[in-house]
Coordinates of N, CA and C in Angstrom, one line a residue:
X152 N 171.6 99.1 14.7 CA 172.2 97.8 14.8 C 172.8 97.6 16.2
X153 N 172.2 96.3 16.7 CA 172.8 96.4 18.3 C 173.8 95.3 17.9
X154 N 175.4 95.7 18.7 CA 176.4 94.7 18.8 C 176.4 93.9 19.9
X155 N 176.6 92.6 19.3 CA 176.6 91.8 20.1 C 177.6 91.3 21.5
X156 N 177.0 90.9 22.1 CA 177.5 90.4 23.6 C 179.1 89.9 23.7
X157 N 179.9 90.2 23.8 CA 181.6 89.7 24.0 C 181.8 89.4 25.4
X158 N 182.0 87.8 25.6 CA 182.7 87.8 27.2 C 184.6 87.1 26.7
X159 N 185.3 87.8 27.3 CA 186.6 87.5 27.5 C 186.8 86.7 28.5
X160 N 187.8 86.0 28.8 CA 187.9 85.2 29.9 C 189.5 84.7 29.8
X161 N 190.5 84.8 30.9 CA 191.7 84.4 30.8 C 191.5 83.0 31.9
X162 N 192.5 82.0 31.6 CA 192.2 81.0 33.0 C 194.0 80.6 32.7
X163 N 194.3 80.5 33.9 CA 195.6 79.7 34.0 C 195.5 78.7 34.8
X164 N 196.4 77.8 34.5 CA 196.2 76.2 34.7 C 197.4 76.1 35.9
X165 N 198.1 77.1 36.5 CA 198.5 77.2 37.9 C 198.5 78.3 38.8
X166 N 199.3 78.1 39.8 CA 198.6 78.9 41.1 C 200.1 79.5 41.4
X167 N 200.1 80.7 42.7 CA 201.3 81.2 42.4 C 201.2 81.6 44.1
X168 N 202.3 81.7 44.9 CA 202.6 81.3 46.3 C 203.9 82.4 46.5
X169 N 203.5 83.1 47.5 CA 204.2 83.9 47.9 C 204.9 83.8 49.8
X170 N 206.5 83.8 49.9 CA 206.3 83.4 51.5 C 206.8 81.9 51.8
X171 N 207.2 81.1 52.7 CA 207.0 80.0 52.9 C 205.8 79.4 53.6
X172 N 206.2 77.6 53.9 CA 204.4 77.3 54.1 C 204.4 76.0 53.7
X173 N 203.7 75.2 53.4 CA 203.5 74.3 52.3 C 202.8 74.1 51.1
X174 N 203.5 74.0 50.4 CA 202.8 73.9 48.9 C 202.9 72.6 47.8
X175 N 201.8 71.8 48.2 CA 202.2 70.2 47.6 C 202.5 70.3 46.4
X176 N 202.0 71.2 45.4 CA 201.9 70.9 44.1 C 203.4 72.0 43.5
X177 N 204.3 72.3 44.4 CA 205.0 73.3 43.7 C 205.6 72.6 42.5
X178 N 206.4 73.4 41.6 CA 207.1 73.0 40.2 C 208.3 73.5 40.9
X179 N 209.2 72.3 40.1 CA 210.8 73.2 40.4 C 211.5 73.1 39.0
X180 N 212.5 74.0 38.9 CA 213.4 73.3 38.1 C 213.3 74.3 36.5
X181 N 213.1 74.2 35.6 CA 213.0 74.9 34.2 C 211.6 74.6 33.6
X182 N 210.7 73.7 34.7 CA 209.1 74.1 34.3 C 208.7 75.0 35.0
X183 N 209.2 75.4 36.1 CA 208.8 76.4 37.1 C 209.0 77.9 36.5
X184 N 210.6 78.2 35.9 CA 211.4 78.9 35.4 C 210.1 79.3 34.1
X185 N 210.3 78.8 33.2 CA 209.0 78.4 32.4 C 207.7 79.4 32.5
X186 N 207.2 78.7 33.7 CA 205.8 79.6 34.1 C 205.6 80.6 34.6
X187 N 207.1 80.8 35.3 CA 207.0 82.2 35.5 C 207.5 83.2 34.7
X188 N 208.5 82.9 34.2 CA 208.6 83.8 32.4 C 207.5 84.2 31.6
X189 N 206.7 82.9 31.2 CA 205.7 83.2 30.6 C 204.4 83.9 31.4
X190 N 204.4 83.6 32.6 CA 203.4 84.4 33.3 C 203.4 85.4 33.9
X191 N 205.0 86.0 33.7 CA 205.3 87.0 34.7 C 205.0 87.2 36.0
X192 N 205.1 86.0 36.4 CA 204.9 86.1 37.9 C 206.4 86.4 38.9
X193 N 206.3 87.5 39.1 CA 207.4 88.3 39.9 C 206.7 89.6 40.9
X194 N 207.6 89.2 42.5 CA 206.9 90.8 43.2 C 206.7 91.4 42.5
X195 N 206.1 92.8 42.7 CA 206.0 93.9 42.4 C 206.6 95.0 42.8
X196 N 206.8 94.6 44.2 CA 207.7 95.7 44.6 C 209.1 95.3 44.6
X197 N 209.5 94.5 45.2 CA 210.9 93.1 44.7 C 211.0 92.8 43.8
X198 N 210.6 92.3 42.8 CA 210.7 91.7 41.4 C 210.8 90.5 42.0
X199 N 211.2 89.9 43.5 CA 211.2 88.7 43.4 C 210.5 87.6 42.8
X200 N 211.3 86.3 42.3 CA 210.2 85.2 41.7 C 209.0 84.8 42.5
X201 N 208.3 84.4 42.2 CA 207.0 84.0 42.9 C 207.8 82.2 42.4
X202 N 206.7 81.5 43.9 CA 206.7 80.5 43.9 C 205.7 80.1 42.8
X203 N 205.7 78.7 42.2 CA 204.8 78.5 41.2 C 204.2 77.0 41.2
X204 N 203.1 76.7 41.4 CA 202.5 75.3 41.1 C 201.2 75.3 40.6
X205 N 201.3 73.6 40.0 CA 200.0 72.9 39.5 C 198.3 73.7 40.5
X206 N 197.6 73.8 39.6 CA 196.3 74.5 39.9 C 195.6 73.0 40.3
X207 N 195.2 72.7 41.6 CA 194.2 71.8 41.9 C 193.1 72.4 41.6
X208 N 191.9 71.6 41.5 CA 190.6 71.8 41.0 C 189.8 71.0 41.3
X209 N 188.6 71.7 42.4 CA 187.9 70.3 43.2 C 186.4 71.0 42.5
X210 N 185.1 70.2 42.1 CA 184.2 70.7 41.3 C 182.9 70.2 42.6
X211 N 182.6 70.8 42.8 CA 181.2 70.2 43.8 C 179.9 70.7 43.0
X212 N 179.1 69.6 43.3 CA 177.6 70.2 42.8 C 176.6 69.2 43.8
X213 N 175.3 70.1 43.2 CA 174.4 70.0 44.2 C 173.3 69.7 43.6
X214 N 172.2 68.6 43.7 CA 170.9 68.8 42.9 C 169.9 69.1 44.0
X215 N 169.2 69.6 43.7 CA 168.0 71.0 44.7 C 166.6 70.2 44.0

């Protein structure tokens, strides 16, 4: 009996910014707070918070 094929796939719907710079899409405030709880986004070696924002998404295609 061959078992069949499993693909997993995680996707999060923002991006995470370490440093200053600019970052249009940051979150502030207790949605930010939020995403990074739930995402655990913190240094590694700091524990510092990571910066947190909205995931832009530009889609290009091409017909050949």
């Amino acid at each position: 009996m061959r078992t069949p094929f499993v693909c997993s796939l995680q996707v999060k719907a923002y991006t995470t910014r370490v440093g200053a710079g600019p970052y249009p899409t940051e979150v502030f405030g207790p949605a930010a707070d939020n995403l990074r709880e739930i995402g655990r986004e913190y240094g590694t070696t700091t524990g510092r918070p990571r910066r947190v924002g909205w995931m832009v998404s530009v889609r290009y295609s091409a017909r050949y």
